[in-house]
Backbone as JSON, one array per atom type, in Angstrom:
{
  "sequence": "MKSNLLKKLPFSILEGILDEDRDKLESMARHISLSRGELVPRADSPTEVFIVQRGLVSLRSRTNTVHEYGRVKNGRSIELKSLFNQVKAWDFAWRAEEDSRLIALPWAEVKACLEKDKLSYEYLKRMTCGVEIQKLRRDLAAFGLDS",
  "N": [[16.99, 15.08, 41.49], [14.95, 13.39, 39.7], [12.84, 10.91, 39.71], [11.33, 9.47, 37.71], [9.26, 7.41, 38.2], [6.84, 7.1, 37.1], [6.88, 6.66, 34.47], [7.79, 3.97, 34.9], [5.67, 2.56, 34.86], [4.4, -0.28, 33.76], [1.96, -1.01, 30.82], [0.32, 1.37, 31.71], [-2.27, 4.06, 31.88], [-0.41, 6.56, 31.39], [1.29, 5.94, 29.55], [1.59, 7.39, 27.17], [1.77, 10.09, 27.82], [3.11, 13.04, 27.63], [6.69, 13.77, 28.6], [7.53, 15.91, 30.07], [4.8, 16.74, 31.18], [4.51, 14.48, 32.44], [6.71, 14.59, 34.25], [5.47, 16.48, 36.07], [2.62, 15.47, 36.94], [3.95, 13.63, 38.28], [4.99, 15.01, 40.51], [2.82, 15.31, 41.67], [1.38, 13.35, 43.09], [0.52, 11.29, 45.02], [1.38, 8.12, 47.31], [-0.12, 5.38, 47.9], [0.71, 2.51, 50.34], [-0.46, -0.35, 51.15], [-1.36, -3.06, 53.01], [-2.08, -6.99, 52.77], [-5.32, -7.65, 52.37], [-6.64, -5.14, 53.46], [-8.67, -2.31, 52.85], [-8.77, 0.26, 50.19], [-7.84, 3.08, 50.58], [-9.98, 5.98, 50.43], [-11.64, 9.09, 48.58], [-15.41, 9.41, 48.76], [-16.3, 10.26, 46.2], [-15.02, 10.23, 42.41], [-12.34, 11.69, 42.24], [-9.87, 11.28, 41.92], [-7.41, 9.6, 39.88], [-6.17, 6.3, 40.22], [-3.74, 3.99, 40.17], [-2.08, 0.8, 40.17], [0.7, 0.31, 41.15], [2.51, -1.54, 42.2], [1.53, -5.09, 43.0], [-1.89, -6.52, 43.6], [-4.85, -5.86, 43.26], [-8.31, -6.24, 44.4], [-11.41, -5.95, 43.17], [-14.47, -5.21, 44.37], [-17.88, -5.68, 45.97], [-19.86, -3.25, 47.25], [-21.16, -2.92, 49.55], [-21.23, -5.8, 50.3], [-18.71, -7.04, 50.5], [-17.85, -9.3, 50.4], [-18.03, -10.72, 47.26], [-16.21, -10.92, 44.65], [-15.37, -8.74, 42.0], [-13.62, -8.5, 40.0], [-10.21, -7.88, 39.11], [-7.44, -6.03, 39.62], [-3.99, -5.37, 38.01], [-0.82, -4.74, 38.22], [0.25, -1.26, 37.14], [-1.8, -0.78, 35.72], [-5.24, 1.01, 35.69], [-7.93, 1.52, 38.42], [-10.79, 1.25, 37.96], [-11.46, 3.1, 36.05], [-13.26, 3.84, 34.38], [-15.37, 4.95, 36.15], [-14.57, 7.35, 36.17], [-14.27, 8.66, 33.77], [-16.88, 8.83, 33.09], [-17.95, 9.99, 34.72], [-19.1, 10.02, 37.13], [-20.95, 9.91, 40.26], [-19.9, 8.71, 42.65], [-17.81, 5.77, 43.45], [-18.11, 2.97, 42.0], [-17.21, 0.37, 43.52], [-15.76, -1.46, 46.18], [-12.61, -1.59, 47.29], [-9.87, -3.92, 47.62], [-6.85, -5.25, 48.71], [-4.99, -7.82, 47.43], [-2.87, -8.29, 48.23], [0.24, -7.43, 49.75], [0.57, -4.21, 48.36], [0.9, -1.68, 46.69], [0.1, 1.4, 45.61], [-0.58, 4.48, 43.53], [-1.99, 7.65, 43.08], [-3.11, 10.25, 41.49], [-4.58, 13.18, 40.8], [-7.46, 13.16, 38.83], [-8.47, 15.24, 37.36], [-5.94, 17.01, 36.08], [-4.08, 14.71, 34.84], [-6.37, 14.22, 33.07], [-6.37, 16.41, 31.9], [-3.82, 16.1, 30.48], [-3.89, 14.33, 29.17], [-5.83, 14.49, 27.07], [-4.07, 16.09, 25.62], [-3.53, 14.39, 23.32], [-5.81, 14.2, 21.12], [-6.55, 12.14, 19.84], [-5.67, 9.53, 21.0], [-6.88, 9.95, 23.74], [-9.3, 9.71, 22.94], [-9.74, 7.24, 22.02], [-8.9, 5.72, 24.16], [-10.7, 6.17, 25.86], [-13.07, 5.33, 24.91], [-12.42, 2.43, 24.58], [-12.16, 1.96, 27.49], [-14.92, 2.31, 28.5], [-16.53, 1.2, 26.55], [-19.37, -1.09, 26.16], [-19.29, -3.58, 24.64], [-16.63, -3.94, 23.72], [-15.9, -4.48, 26.51], [-17.3, -6.54, 27.38], [-15.53, -8.46, 25.17], [-13.23, -8.21, 26.22], [-13.16, -9.23, 28.8], [-14.29, -12.04, 28.23], [-12.05, -13.15, 26.36], [-9.9, -12.9, 28.73], [-11.36, -14.74, 29.91], [-10.2, -17.01, 28.78], [-7.7, -16.96, 29.46], [-6.12, -15.29, 27.77], [-6.16, -12.55, 28.47], [-3.94, -9.44, 29.31]],
  "CA": [[16.95, 14.06, 40.47], [13.77, 12.85, 39.22], [12.91, 9.5, 39.96], [10.56, 8.67, 36.86], [8.34, 5.85, 38.87], [5.48, 6.93, 36.53], [7.99, 5.95, 33.45], [8.2, 2.22, 34.83], [4.34, 1.64, 35.06], [3.77, -0.91, 32.61], [0.34, -0.68, 30.85], [-0.27, 2.32, 32.29], [-2.67, 4.94, 30.66], [0.2, 7.26, 31.46], [2.5, 6.02, 28.39], [1.56, 8.27, 25.96], [2.0, 11.39, 28.39], [4.44, 14.14, 27.59], [7.88, 14.0, 29.75], [7.31, 17.23, 31.11], [3.67, 16.42, 32.02], [4.46, 13.25, 33.3], [7.04, 15.25, 35.86], [4.46, 17.45, 36.65], [2.02, 14.69, 37.51], [4.93, 12.85, 39.52], [5.09, 15.64, 41.64], [1.4, 15.65, 42.53], [0.9, 11.79, 43.41], [0.04, 10.39, 46.35], [1.6, 6.95, 47.41], [-0.55, 4.74, 49.19], [1.09, 1.15, 50.76], [-1.17, -1.42, 51.64], [-1.24, -4.6, 52.99], [-3.08, -7.89, 52.39], [-6.78, -7.63, 52.8], [-6.52, -3.79, 53.62], [-9.31, -1.77, 51.8], [-8.06, 1.7, 49.43], [-8.7, 4.66, 51.27], [-10.17, 7.16, 49.01], [-13.13, 9.63, 48.88], [-16.44, 8.58, 48.05], [-16.48, 10.82, 44.42], [-14.22, 9.75, 42.44], [-11.49, 12.68, 41.84], [-8.37, 10.98, 41.65], [-7.13, 8.04, 39.39], [-5.45, 5.19, 40.95], [-2.72, 3.49, 39.72], [-1.65, -0.09, 40.36], [2.21, 0.15, 41.17], [2.93, -3.12, 42.41], [0.66, -5.67, 43.9], [-3.01, -6.95, 42.83], [-6.38, -4.87, 44.37], [-9.62, -6.88, 43.44], [-12.96, -4.98, 42.8], [-15.7, -5.8, 45.73], [-19.21, -5.03, 46.3], [-19.86, -1.41, 48.28], [-21.81, -3.44, 50.25], [-20.71, -6.63, 50.87], [-16.96, -7.21, 50.04], [-17.23, -10.66, 49.84], [-17.88, -11.11, 46.32], [-15.57, -10.04, 43.9], [-16.12, -8.65, 40.27], [-12.51, -8.46, 39.09], [-8.97, -7.56, 39.97], [-6.24, -5.03, 38.85], [-2.96, -5.78, 38.44], [0.5, -3.73, 37.95], [0.25, -0.23, 35.74], [-3.4, -0.54, 35.52], [-5.77, 2.24, 36.87], [-8.99, 1.27, 39.2], [-12.2, 1.95, 37.95], [-11.09, 4.36, 35.14], [-14.64, 3.77, 33.51], [-16.18, 5.91, 36.54], [-13.57, 9.26, 35.73], [-14.75, 8.97, 32.19], [-18.53, 8.52, 33.1], [-18.07, 11.78, 35.98], [-19.96, 9.63, 38.38], [-21.36, 10.55, 41.7], [-19.36, 7.59, 43.43], [-17.35, 4.84, 42.8], [-19.14, 1.51, 41.73], [-16.66, -0.71, 43.81], [-14.77, -1.44, 47.08], [-11.07, -2.02, 46.26], [-9.05, -4.55, 48.61], [-5.69, -5.66, 48.32], [-5.14, -9.11, 47.63], [-1.52, -8.93, 48.67], [1.0, -6.65, 49.82], [0.26, -3.18, 47.43], [1.54, -0.01, 46.16], [-1.21, 2.32, 44.41], [-0.39, 5.82, 42.93], [-3.28, 8.31, 43.28], [-3.13, 11.75, 40.96], [-5.85, 14.32, 40.12], [-7.93, 13.04, 37.76], [-8.33, 16.64, 36.42], [-4.69, 17.11, 35.85], [-4.01, 13.66, 34.28], [-7.3, 13.92, 31.95], [-5.58, 17.4, 30.92], [-2.56, 15.89, 29.63], [-4.46, 12.99, 28.15], [-6.46, 15.58, 25.73], [-3.63, 17.16, 24.55], [-3.67, 13.66, 22.25], [-7.01, 13.52, 21.28], [-7.11, 10.72, 19.53], [-5.48, 8.88, 22.32], [-7.85, 10.11, 24.89], [-11.06, 9.15, 22.66], [-9.07, 5.84, 21.94], [-8.81, 5.23, 25.55], [-12.13, 6.78, 26.69], [-13.91, 4.22, 24.22], [-11.82, 0.74, 25.23], [-12.85, 1.46, 28.76], [-16.5, 2.48, 28.24], [-17.05, 0.66, 25.34], [-19.84, -2.06, 26.79], [-18.83, -4.62, 23.51], [-15.16, -4.05, 24.43], [-15.85, -5.2, 27.9], [-17.14, -8.0, 26.9], [-14.77, -9.14, 24.83], [-12.16, -8.4, 27.24], [-13.62, -10.91, 29.68], [-14.29, -13.32, 27.32], [-10.63, -13.14, 26.23], [-9.65, -13.19, 30.36], [-11.63, -16.55, 30.88], [-9.32, -17.96, 28.44], [-6.16, -16.71, 29.7], [-5.49, -14.25, 26.88], [-5.42, -11.21, 29.04], [-2.42, -8.95, 29.28]],
  "C": [[15.79, 13.27, 40.26], [13.5, 11.22, 39.13], [12.19, 8.59, 38.72], [9.83, 7.63, 36.99], [7.37, 6.22, 37.97], [5.72, 6.3, 35.08], [7.67, 4.32, 33.3], [6.84, 1.73, 34.91], [4.19, 1.19, 33.87], [2.17, -0.83, 32.19], [-0.33, 0.48, 31.29], [-1.1, 3.69, 31.32], [-2.03, 6.37, 30.49], [1.49, 7.1, 30.11], [2.35, 6.9, 27.7], [1.77, 9.79, 26.37], [3.23, 12.03, 27.89], [4.99, 13.69, 28.64], [7.73, 14.66, 30.47], [6.09, 17.27, 31.93], [4.16, 15.32, 32.41], [5.72, 13.3, 34.7], [6.16, 15.88, 36.63], [3.77, 16.59, 37.76], [2.46, 13.89, 38.88], [4.79, 13.56, 40.57], [3.51, 15.84, 42.7], [1.16, 14.21, 43.19], [1.32, 11.61, 44.65], [0.43, 8.81, 46.82], [1.18, 6.37, 48.39], [0.26, 3.16, 49.39], [0.05, 0.64, 51.45], [-0.91, -3.03, 52.18], [-2.13, -5.55, 52.75], [-4.33, -7.67, 52.89], [-7.14, -6.02, 53.25], [-7.72, -3.22, 52.1], [-8.78, -0.08, 51.67], [-8.57, 2.56, 50.13], [-8.82, 5.8, 50.35], [-11.31, 7.7, 49.47], [-13.95, 8.91, 48.37], [-16.75, 9.09, 46.67], [-15.45, 10.34, 43.82], [-13.37, 11.3, 41.4], [-9.84, 12.48, 41.64], [-8.36, 9.36, 41.23], [-6.16, 7.57, 40.57], [-5.39, 4.23, 40.32], [-2.36, 2.23, 40.1], [-0.21, 0.23, 40.34], [2.66, -1.29, 41.39], [2.0, -3.94, 43.47], [-0.72, -6.26, 43.27], [-4.35, -6.27, 43.95], [-7.48, -5.79, 43.43], [-10.65, -5.6, 44.01], [-14.04, -5.7, 43.34], [-17.03, -4.94, 45.73], [-19.16, -3.51, 47.56], [-20.11, -2.2, 49.49], [-21.64, -4.92, 50.78], [-19.4, -7.32, 50.42], [-16.69, -8.6, 49.51], [-17.29, -11.17, 48.52], [-17.34, -10.24, 45.14], [-15.81, -10.08, 42.05], [-14.79, -8.7, 39.36], [-11.25, -7.53, 40.07], [-7.99, -6.86, 38.82], [-4.67, -5.37, 38.97], [-1.99, -4.29, 37.87], [0.42, -2.72, 36.53], [-0.97, 0.05, 35.26], [-4.54, 0.19, 36.37], [-7.44, 1.64, 37.22], [-10.15, 2.12, 39.09], [-12.24, 3.37, 37.02], [-12.53, 4.95, 34.34], [-15.68, 5.26, 34.36], [-15.57, 7.23, 36.15], [-13.99, 9.78, 34.49], [-16.0, 9.35, 32.31], [-18.74, 10.18, 33.99], [-19.34, 11.05, 36.74], [-20.15, 10.0, 39.14], [-20.4, 9.73, 42.65], [-18.88, 6.27, 42.84], [-17.93, 3.27, 42.79], [-18.46, 0.48, 42.75], [-15.94, -0.27, 45.12], [-13.72, -1.9, 46.03], [-10.34, -2.83, 47.73], [-8.14, -5.15, 47.68], [-5.69, -6.98, 48.43], [-3.65, -9.66, 48.25], [-0.95, -7.6, 48.86], [0.8, -5.44, 48.53], [0.88, -1.94, 47.3], [0.72, 0.51, 45.38], [-0.47, 3.77, 44.49], [-1.68, 6.58, 42.94], [-2.89, 9.51, 42.74], [-4.66, 12.19, 40.83], [-6.18, 14.24, 39.34], [-8.07, 14.39, 36.68], [-7.38, 16.55, 35.55], [-4.06, 15.82, 34.73], [-5.04, 13.63, 32.94], [-7.06, 15.42, 31.19], [-4.65, 17.02, 30.18], [-2.91, 14.46, 29.08], [-5.06, 13.41, 26.77], [-5.55, 16.15, 25.58], [-3.49, 15.91, 23.07], [-5.24, 13.59, 22.27], [-7.48, 12.9, 20.81], [-6.87, 9.26, 20.25], [-6.57, 8.55, 22.93], [-9.02, 9.4, 24.18], [-10.68, 7.87, 22.18], [-9.59, 5.01, 23.0], [-9.94, 5.09, 26.39], [-13.1, 5.21, 25.86], [-13.6, 2.75, 24.59], [-12.5, 0.76, 26.49], [-14.28, 1.63, 29.27], [-17.4, 1.9, 27.47], [-18.1, -1.12, 26.35], [-19.39, -3.5, 25.6], [-17.59, -4.62, 23.84], [-15.07, -4.58, 25.9], [-15.95, -6.81, 27.87], [-16.83, -9.01, 26.44], [-13.66, -9.51, 25.56], [-12.22, -9.5, 28.15], [-13.93, -11.83, 29.2], [-12.62, -13.83, 26.98], [-9.46, -13.81, 27.88], [-10.01, -14.5, 30.6], [-10.81, -16.96, 30.17], [-8.21, -18.0, 28.42], [-5.77, -15.95, 28.6], [-5.69, -12.74, 27.25], [-3.9, -10.67, 28.93], [-2.35, -8.65, 30.51]]
}
C-alpha cells in the first residue's frame, strides 16, 4: 500500500505532478529527521531538491551560521532557485529551528516530472528566480501577508 506522503505536502512544488510520477518519486525519496539546531546533511553541489515535510528550517550564511537570511516551512522547497539556475554550490547552510523532517528527491527526476506541464514549469521557474517577484514576496512577508 502506498503512503502518498508526497500528496500530503501543503504548497509543495509537487502538487501538479501526475499521480504515477508522484508514486515514482516517492519510491526515490530520502527522509531526513533533524533535531533543533542541527544542520541539514547534503552534498555540496545541488543535485537533490529538499522539501520540508514537518518543522522549520532557516537559511544561514555558509561561513557564519549566526546570520539568518530566511526560513522555510512545511511543504516548501529549500533553495529551489539554486536548482533552477544550475549553480555549482548551495548559497546557504540550512539549520533546523525545531525538530524537523525533510524529504530529499533527485532533482533530475523531479524536473523531468515538472517539465511534462511546460506552462506550469515555466511559471514555477519564473516565480522562483524572478528578482522583482522575490522582492515583492519579502515585502509581503514583512507585512505578515505570506503563506
